[in-house]
Short mmCIF file of C-alpha atoms in Angstrom, two decimals:
data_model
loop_
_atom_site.label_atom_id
_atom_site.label_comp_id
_atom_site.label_asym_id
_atom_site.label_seq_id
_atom_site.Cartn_x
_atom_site.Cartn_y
_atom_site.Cartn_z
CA UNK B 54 18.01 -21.88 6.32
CA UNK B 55 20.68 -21.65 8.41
CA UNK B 56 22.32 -18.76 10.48
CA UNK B 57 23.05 -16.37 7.73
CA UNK B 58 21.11 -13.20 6.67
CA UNK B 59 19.63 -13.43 3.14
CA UNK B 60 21.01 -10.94 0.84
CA UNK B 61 19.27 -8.38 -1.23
CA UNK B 62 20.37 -6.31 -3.60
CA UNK B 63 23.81 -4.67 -3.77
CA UNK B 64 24.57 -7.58 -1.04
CA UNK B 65 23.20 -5.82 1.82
CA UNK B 66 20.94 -7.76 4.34
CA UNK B 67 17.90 -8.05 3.52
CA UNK B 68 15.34 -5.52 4.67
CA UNK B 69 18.31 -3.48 6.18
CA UNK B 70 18.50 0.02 4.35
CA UNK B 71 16.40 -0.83 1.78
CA UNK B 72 14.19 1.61 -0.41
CA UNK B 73 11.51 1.22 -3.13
CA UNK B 74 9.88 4.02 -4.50
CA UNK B 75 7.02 3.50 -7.27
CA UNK B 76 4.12 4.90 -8.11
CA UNK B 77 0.70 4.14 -8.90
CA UNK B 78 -1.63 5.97 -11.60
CA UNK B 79 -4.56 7.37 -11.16
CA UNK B 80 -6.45 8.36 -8.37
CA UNK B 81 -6.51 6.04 -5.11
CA UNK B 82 -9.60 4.57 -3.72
CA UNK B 83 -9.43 4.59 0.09
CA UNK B 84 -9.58 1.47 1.95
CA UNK B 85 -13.65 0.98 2.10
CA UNK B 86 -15.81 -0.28 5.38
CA UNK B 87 -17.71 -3.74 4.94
CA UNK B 88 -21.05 -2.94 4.34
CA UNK B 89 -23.90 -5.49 5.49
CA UNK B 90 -27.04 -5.94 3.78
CA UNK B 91 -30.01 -8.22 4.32
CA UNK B 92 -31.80 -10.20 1.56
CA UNK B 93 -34.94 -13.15 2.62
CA UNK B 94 -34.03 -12.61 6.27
CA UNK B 95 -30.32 -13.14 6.13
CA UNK B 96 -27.35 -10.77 6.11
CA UNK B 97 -24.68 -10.26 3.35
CA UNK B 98 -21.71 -8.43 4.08
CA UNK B 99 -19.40 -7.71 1.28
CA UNK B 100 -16.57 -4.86 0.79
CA UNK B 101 -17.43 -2.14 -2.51
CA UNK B 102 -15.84 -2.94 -5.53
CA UNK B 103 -14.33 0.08 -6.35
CA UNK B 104 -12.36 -0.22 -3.25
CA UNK B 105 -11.35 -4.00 -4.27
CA UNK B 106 -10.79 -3.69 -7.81
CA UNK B 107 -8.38 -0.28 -7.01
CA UNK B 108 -6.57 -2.96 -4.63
CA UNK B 109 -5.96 -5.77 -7.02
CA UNK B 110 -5.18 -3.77 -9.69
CA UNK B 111 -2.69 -1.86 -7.32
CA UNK B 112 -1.11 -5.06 -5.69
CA UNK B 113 -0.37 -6.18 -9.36
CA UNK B 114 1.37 -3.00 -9.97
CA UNK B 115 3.27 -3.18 -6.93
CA UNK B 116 4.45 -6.83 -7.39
CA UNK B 117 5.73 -5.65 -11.11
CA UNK B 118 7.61 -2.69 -9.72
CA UNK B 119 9.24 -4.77 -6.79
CA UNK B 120 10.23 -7.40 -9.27
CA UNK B 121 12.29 -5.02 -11.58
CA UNK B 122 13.68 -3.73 -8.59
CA UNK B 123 14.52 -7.13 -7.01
CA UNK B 124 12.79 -6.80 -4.33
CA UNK B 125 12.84 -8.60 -1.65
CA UNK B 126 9.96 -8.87 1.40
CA UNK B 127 11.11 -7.05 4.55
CA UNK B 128 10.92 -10.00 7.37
CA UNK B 129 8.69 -9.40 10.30
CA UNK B 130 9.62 -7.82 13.16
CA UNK B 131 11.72 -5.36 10.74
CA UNK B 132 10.46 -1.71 11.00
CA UNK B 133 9.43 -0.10 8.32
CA UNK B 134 9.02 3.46 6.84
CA UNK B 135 6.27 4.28 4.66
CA UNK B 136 5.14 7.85 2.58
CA UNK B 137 2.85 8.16 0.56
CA UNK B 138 1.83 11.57 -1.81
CA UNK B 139 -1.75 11.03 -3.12
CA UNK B 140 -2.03 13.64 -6.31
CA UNK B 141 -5.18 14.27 -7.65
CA UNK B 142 -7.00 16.62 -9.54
CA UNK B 143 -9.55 17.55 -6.80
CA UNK B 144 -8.31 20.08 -3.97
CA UNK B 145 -6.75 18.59 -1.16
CA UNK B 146 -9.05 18.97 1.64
CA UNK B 147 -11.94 17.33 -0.53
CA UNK B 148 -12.61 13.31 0.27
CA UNK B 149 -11.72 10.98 0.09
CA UNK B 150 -9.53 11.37 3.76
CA UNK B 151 -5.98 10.61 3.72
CA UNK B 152 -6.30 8.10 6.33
CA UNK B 153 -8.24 5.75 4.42
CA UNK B 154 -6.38 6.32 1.30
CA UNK B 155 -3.07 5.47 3.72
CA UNK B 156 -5.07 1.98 5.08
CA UNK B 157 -5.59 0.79 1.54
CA UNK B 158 -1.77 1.55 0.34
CA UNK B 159 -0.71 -0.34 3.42
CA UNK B 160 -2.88 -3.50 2.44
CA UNK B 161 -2.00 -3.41 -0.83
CA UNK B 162 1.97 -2.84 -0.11
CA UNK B 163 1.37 -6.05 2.71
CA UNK B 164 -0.47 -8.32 -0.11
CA UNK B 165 2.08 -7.55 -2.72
CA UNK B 166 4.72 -8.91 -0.14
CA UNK B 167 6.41 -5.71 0.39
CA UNK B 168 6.67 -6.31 4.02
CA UNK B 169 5.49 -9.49 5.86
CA UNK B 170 2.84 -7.50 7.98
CA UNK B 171 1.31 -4.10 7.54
CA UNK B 172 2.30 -3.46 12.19
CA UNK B 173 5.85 -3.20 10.64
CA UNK B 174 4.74 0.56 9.61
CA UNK B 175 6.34 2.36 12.74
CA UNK B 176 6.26 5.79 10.29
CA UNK B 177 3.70 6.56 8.53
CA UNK B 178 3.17 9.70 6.32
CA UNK B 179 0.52 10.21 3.77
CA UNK B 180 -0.08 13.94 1.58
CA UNK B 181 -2.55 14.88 -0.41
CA UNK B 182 -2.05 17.76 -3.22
CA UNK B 183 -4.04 19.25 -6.01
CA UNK B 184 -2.25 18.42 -9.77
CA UNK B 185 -2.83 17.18 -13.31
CA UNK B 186 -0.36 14.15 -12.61
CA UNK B 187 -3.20 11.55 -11.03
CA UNK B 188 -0.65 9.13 -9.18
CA UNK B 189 0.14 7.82 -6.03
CA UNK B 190 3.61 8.00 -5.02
CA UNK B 191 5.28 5.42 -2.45
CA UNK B 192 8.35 5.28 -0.48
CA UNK B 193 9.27 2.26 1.79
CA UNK B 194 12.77 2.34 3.96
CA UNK B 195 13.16 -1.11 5.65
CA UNK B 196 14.70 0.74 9.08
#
């Protein structure tokens, strides 16, 4: 590849200065634990579906948006900014917890080739608020 810095759009360098901002409808489903279960002696561990199908069906969304936007994938060790506003109809403080909801945008963001790997996130900021407009909102800076 050589010595020089792959370009992204508007020419600059790629990952330096760079924004996307999307968003996602509907309401997020936080990232969800592996659960284990045990069936004729032996032990099944799987992760809900909700939680996967919200994540496919987000990654897809993601990869469409960054496409239009020619986006290219921030290279590791690049830092990265990320906020996230998580609207809802429910009030704020009720689950599911904003940290969760954060872990599953960050997987989804890393699988959709946003960024190489999700320990680029130096800054990390994730709202909830209470509206009719069910959407996730995302911001990533390449810093």
């Amino acid at each position: 590849m050589g010595d020089r810095p792959h370009q992204g759009p508007g020419g600059r360098v790629r990952g330096h200065g760079m924004m996307l901002c999307l968003s996602i409808p509907g309401t997020c489903a936080p990232k969800a634990r592996p659960r284990t279960t045990f069936q004729g002696g032996r032990a099944r561990t799987y992760t809900p579906k909700r939680s996967n199908e919200y994540a496919e069906m987000a990654a897809w969304l993601v990869k469409e948006a960054c496409l239009k936007a020619g986006w290219l994938t921030i290279p590791y060790p690049q830092p990265v900014r990320l906020h996230v506003v998580f609207g809802s109809r429910r009030q704020a403080t009720a689950r599911p917890d904003v940290v969760n909801m954060l872990a599953q945008i960050a997987d989804v963001l890393q699988s959709a080739s946003v960024y190489d790997d999700d320990s680029q996130v130096v800054e990390c900021k994730g709202v909830k608020i209470q509206t009719d407009e069910e959407a996730t909102k995302i911001e990533v800076v390449a810093l």
